[in-house]
Coordinates of C-alpha atoms in Angstrom, one line a residue:
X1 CA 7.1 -92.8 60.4
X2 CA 9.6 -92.1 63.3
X3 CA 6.9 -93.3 65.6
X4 CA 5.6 -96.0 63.8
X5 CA 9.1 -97.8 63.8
X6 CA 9.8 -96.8 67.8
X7 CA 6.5 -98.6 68.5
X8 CA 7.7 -101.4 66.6
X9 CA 11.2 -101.7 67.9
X10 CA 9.7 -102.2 71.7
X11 CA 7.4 -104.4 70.6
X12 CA 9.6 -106.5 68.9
X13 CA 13.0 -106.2 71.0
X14 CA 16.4 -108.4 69.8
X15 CA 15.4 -111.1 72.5
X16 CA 12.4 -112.0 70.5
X17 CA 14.4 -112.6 67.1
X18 CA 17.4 -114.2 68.8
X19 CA 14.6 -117.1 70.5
X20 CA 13.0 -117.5 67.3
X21 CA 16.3 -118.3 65.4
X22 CA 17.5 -121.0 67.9
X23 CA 14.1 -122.2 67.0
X24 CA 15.3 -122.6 63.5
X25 CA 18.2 -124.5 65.1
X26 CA 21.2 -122.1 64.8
X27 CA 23.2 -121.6 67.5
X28 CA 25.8 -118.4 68.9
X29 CA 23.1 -116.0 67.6
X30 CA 24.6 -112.2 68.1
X31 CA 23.3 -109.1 67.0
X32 CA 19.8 -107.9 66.4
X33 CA 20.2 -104.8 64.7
X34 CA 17.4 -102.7 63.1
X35 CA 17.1 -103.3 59.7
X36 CA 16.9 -100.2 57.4
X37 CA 13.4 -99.4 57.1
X38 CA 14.3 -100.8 52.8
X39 CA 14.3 -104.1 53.9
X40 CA 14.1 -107.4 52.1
X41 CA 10.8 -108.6 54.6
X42 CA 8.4 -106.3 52.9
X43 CA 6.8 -102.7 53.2
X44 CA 5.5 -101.9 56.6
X45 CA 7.3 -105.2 58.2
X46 CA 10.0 -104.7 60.9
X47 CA 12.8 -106.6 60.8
X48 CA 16.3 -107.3 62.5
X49 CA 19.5 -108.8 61.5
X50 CA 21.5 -111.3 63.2
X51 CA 24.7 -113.4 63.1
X52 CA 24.3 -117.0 64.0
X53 CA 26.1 -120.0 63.5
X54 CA 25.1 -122.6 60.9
X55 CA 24.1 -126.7 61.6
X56 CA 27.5 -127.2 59.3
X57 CA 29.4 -124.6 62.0
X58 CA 29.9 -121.6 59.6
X59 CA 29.1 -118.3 60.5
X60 CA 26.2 -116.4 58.5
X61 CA 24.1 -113.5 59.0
X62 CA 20.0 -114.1 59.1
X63 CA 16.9 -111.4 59.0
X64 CA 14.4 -112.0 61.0
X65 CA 10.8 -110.4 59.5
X66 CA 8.2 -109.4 62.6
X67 CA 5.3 -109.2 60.6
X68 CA 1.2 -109.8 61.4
X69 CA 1.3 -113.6 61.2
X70 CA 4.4 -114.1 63.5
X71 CA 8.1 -114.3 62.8
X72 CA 9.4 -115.4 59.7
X73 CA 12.2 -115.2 57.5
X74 CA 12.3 -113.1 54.2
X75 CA 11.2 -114.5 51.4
X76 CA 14.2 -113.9 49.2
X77 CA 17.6 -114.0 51.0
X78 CA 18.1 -113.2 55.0

């Protein structure tokens, strides 16, 4: 499992999440974190947490899911 998660962290480095969330329109984006490997994106999906600051200026903290149809946000909270 070790392996399987190493593989994923290089292919999906923080950069990758960070771009995808100014996508999404947020701005100041810090972080990008491993998530624990109990996550809320789904069995087998990577993901990685973020800060980022909100269209209305607050401060909130985001997942970002690296799954096999592209990046995506979890589909309850995050």
């Amino acid at each position: 499992a070790f392996a399987i998660v190493s593989m994923q962290e290089t292919a999906h480095p923080a950069e990758e999440g960070h771009d995808w969330l100014e996508e999404q329109g947020y701005t100041e984006i810090t972080g990008g974190e491993t998530a624990s490997y109990f996550n809320s994106c789904g069995k087998n999906i990577m993901s990685r947490t973020y800060e980022v600051t909100t269209e209305d200026g607050s401060r909130a903290d985001r997942t970002v899911c690296f799954g096999i149809f592209g990046k995506h946000s979890p589909l309850f909270g995050g």
